[in-house]
PDB file of N, CA and C in Angstrom:
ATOM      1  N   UNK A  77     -37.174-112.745 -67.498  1.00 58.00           N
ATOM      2  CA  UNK A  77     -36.376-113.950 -67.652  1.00 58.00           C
ATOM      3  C   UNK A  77     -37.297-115.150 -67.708  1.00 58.00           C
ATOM      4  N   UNK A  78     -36.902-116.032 -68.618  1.00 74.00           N
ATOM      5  CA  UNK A  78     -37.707-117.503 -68.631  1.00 74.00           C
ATOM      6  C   UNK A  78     -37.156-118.088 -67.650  1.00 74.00           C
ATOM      7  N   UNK A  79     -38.234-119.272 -67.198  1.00 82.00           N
ATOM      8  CA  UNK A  79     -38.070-120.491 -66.209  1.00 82.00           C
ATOM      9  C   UNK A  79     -36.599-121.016 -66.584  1.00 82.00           C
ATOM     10  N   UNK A  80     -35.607-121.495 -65.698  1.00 89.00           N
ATOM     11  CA  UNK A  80     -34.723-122.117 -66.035  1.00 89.00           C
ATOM     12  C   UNK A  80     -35.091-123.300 -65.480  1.00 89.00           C
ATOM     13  N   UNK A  81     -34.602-124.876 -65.689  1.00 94.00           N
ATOM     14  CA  UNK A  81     -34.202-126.317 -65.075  1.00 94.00           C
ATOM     15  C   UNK A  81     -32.998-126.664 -65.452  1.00 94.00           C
ATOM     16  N   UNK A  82     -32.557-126.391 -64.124  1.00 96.00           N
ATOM     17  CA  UNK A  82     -31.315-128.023 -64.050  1.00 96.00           C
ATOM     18  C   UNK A  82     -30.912-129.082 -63.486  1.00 96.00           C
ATOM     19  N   UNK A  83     -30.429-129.508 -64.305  1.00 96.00           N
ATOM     20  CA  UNK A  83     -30.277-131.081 -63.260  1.00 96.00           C
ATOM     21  C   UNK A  83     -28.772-130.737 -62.436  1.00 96.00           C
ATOM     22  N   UNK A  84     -28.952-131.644 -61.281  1.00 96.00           N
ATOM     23  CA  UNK A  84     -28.286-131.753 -60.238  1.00 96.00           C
ATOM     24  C   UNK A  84     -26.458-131.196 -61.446  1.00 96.00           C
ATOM     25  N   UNK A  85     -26.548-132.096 -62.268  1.00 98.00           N
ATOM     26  CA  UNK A  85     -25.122-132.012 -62.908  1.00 98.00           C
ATOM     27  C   UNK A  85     -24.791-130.966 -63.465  1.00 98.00           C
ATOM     28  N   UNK A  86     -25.510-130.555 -63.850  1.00 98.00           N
ATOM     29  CA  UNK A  86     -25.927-128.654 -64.601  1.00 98.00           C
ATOM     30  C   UNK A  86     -25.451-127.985 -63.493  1.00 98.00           C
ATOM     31  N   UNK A  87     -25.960-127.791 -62.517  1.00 97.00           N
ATOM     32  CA  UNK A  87     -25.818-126.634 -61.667  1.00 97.00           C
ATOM     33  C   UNK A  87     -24.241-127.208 -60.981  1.00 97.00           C
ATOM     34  N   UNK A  88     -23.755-128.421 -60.482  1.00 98.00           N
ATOM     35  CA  UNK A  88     -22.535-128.447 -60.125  1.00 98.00           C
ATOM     36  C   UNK A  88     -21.634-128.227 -61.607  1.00 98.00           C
ATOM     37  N   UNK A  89     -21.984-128.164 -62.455  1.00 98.00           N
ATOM     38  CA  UNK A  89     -20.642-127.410 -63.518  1.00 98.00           C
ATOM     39  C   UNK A  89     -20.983-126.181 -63.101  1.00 98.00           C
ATOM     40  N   UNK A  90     -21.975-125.447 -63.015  1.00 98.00           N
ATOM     41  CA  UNK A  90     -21.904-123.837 -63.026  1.00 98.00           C
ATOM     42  C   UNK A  90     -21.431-123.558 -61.807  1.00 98.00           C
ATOM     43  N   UNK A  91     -21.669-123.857 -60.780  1.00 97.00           N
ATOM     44  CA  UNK A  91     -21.340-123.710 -59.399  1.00 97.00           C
ATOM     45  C   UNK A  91     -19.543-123.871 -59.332  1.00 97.00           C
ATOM     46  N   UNK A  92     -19.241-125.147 -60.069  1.00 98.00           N
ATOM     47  CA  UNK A  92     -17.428-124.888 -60.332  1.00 98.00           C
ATOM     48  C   UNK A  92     -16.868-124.034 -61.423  1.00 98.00           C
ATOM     49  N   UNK A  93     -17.805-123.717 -62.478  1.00 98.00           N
ATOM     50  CA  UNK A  93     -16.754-122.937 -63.273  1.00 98.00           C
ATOM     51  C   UNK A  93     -16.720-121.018 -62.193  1.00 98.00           C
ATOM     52  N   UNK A  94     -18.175-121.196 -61.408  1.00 97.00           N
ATOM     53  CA  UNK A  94     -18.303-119.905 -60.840  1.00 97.00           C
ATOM     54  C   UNK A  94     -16.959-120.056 -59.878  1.00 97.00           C
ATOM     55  N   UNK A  95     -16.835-120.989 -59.049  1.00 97.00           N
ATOM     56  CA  UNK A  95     -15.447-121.048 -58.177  1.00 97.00           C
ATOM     57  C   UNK A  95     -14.221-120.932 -58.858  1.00 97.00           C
ATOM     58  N   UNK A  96     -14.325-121.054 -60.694  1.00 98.00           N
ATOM     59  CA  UNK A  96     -12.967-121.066 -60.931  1.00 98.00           C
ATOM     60  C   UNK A  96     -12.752-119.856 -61.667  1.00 98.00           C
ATOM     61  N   UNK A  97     -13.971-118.820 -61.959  1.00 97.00           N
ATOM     62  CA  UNK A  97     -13.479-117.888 -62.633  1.00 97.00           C
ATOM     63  C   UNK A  97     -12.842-116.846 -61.987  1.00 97.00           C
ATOM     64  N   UNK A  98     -12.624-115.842 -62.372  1.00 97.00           N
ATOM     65  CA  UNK A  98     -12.093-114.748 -61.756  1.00 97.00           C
ATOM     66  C   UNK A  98     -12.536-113.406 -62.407  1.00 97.00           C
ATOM     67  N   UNK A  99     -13.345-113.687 -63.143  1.00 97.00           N
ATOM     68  CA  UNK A  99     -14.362-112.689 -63.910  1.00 97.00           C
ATOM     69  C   UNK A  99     -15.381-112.183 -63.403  1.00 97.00           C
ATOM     70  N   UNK A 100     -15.173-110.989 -62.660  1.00 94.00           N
ATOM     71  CA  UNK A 100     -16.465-110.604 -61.911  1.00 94.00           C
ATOM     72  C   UNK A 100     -17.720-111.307 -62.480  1.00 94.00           C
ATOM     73  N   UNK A 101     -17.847-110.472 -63.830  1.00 93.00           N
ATOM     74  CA  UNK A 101     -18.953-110.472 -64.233  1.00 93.00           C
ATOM     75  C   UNK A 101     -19.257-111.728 -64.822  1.00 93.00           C
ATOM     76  N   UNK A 102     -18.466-112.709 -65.243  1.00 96.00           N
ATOM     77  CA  UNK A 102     -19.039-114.650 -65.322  1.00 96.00           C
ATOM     78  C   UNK A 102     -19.310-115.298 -64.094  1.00 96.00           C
ATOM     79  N   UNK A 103     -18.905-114.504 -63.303  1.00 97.00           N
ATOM     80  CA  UNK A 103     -19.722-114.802 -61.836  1.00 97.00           C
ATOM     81  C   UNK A 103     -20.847-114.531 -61.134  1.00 97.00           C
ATOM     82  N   UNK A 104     -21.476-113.203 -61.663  1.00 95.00           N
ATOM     83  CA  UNK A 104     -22.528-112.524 -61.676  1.00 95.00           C
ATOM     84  C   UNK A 104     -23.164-113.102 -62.675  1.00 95.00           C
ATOM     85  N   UNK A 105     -23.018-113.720 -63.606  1.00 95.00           N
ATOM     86  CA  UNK A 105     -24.002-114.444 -65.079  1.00 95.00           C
ATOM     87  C   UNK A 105     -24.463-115.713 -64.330  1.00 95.00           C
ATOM     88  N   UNK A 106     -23.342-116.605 -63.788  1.00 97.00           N
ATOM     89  CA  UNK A 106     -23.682-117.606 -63.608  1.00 97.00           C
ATOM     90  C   UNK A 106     -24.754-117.786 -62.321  1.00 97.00           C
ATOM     91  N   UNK A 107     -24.071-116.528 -61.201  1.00 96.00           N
ATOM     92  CA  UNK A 107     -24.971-116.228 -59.715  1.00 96.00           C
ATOM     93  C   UNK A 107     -26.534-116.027 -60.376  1.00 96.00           C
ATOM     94  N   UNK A 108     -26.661-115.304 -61.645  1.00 95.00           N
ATOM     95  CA  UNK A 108     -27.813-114.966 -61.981  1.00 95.00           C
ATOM     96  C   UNK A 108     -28.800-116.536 -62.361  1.00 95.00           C
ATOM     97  N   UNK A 109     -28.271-116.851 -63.396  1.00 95.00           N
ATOM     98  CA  UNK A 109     -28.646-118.229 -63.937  1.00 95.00           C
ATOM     99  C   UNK A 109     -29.195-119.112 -62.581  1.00 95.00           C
ATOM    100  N   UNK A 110     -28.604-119.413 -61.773  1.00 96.00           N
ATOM    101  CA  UNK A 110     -28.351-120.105 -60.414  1.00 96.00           C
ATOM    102  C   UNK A 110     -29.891-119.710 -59.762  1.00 96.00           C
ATOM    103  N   UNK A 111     -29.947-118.712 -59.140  1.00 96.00           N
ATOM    104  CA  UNK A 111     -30.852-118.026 -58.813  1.00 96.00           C
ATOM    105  C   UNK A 111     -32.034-117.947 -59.922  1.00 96.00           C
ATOM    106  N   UNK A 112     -32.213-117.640 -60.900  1.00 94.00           N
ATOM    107  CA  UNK A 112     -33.059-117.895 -61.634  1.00 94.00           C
ATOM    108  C   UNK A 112     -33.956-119.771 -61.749  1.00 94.00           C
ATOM    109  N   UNK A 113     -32.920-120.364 -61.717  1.00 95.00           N
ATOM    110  CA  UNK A 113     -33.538-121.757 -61.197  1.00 95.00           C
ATOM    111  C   UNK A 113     -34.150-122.090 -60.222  1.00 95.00           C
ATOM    112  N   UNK A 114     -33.650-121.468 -59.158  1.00 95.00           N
ATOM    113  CA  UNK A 114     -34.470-121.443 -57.787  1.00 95.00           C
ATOM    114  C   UNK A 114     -35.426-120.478 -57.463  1.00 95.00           C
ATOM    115  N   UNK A 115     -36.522-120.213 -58.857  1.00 94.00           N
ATOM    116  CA  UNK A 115     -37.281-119.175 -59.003  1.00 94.00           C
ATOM    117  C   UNK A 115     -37.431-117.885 -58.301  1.00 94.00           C
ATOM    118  N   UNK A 116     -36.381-117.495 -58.493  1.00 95.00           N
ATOM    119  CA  UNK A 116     -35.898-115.814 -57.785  1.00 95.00           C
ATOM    120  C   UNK A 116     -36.522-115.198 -59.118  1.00 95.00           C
ATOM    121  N   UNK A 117     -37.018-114.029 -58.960  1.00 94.00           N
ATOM    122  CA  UNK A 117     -37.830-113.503 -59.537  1.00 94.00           C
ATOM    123  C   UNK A 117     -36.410-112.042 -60.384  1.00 94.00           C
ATOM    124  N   UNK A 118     -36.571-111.310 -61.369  1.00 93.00           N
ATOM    125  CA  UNK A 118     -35.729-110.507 -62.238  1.00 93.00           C
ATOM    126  C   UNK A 118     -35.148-109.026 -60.890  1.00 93.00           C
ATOM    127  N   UNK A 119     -36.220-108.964 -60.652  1.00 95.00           N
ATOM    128  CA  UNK A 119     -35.905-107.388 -58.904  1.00 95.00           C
ATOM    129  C   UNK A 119     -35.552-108.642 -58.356  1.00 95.00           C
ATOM    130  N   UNK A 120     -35.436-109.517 -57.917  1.00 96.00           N
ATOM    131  CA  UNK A 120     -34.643-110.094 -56.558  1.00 96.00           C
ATOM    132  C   UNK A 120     -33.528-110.701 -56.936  1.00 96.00           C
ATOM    133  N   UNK A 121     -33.349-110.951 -58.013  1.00 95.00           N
ATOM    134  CA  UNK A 121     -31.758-111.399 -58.351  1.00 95.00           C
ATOM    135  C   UNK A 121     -31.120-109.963 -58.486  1.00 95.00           C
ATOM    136  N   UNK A 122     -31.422-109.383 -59.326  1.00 95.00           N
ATOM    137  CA  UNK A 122     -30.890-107.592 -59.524  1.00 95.00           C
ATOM    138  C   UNK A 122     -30.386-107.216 -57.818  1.00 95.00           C
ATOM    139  N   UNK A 123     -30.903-107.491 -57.279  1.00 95.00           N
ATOM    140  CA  UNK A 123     -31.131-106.326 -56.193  1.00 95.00           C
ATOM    141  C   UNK A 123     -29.730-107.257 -55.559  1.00 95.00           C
ATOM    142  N   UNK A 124     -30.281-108.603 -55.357  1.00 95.00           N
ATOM    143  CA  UNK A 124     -29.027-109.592 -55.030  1.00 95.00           C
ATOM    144  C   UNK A 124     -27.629-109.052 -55.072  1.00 95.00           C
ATOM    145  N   UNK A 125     -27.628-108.926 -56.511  1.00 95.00           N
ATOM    146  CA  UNK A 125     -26.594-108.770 -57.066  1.00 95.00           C
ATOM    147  C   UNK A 125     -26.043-107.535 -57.972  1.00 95.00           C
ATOM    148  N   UNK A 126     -26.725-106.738 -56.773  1.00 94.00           N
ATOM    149  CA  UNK A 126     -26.433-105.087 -56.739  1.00 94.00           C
ATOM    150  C   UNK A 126     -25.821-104.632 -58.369  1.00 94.00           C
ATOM    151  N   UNK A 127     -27.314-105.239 -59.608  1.00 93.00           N
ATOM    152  CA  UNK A 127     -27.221-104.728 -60.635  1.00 93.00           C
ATOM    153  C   UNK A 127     -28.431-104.441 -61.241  1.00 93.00           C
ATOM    154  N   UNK A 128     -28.235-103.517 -62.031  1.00 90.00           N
ATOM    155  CA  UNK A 128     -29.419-103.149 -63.168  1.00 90.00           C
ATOM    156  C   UNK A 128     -30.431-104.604 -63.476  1.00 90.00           C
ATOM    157  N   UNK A 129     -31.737-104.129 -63.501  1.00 89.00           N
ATOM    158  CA  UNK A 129     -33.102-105.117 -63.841  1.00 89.00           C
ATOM    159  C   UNK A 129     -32.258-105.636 -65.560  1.00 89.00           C
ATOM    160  N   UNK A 130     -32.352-104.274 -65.966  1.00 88.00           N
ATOM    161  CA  UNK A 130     -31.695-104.730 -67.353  1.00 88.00           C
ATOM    162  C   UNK A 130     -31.008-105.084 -67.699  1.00 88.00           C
ATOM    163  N   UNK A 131     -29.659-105.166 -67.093  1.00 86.00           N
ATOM    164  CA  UNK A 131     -28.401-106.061 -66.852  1.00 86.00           C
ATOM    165  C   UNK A 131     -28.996-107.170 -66.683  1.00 86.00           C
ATOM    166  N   UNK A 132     -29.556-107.856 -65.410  1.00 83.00           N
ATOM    167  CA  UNK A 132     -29.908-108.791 -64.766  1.00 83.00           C
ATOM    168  C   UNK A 132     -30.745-109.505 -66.171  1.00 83.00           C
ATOM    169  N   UNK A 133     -31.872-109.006 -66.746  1.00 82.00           N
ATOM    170  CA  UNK A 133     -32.492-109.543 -68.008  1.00 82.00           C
ATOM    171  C   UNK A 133     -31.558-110.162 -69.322  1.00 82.00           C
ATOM    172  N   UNK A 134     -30.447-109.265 -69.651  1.00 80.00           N
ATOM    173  CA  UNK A 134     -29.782-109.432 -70.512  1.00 80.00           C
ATOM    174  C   UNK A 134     -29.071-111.025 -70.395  1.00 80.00           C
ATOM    175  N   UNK A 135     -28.752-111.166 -69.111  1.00 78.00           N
ATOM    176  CA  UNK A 135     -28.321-112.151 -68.636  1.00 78.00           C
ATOM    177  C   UNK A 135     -28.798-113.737 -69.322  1.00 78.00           C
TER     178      UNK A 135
END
């Protein structure tokens, strides 16, 4: 996964659309994204979020 940045306003839209979905898995995209900003590494978000490296990459 590449470096992500966001600004403060970036991450509070993702952080509310994550509270408003009900889509496992747009919740797991966005948990990923999230974590990826706060330089969590591809095995520590995966593992996080009790999914495949390759899942987690696809992301």
């Amino acid at each position: 996964m590449k470096k992500i940045t966001l600004t403060p306003d970036q991450k509070a839209d993702l952080e509310a659309h994550h509270d408003a979905s009900r889509d496992g898995r747009i919740r797991d995209r966005i948990k990923a994204v999230l974590l990826r900003s706060e330089n969590w590494s591809t095995p520590m978000i995966a593992q996080a979020l009790r999914i495949n490296e390759t899942t987690c990459s696809a992301y």
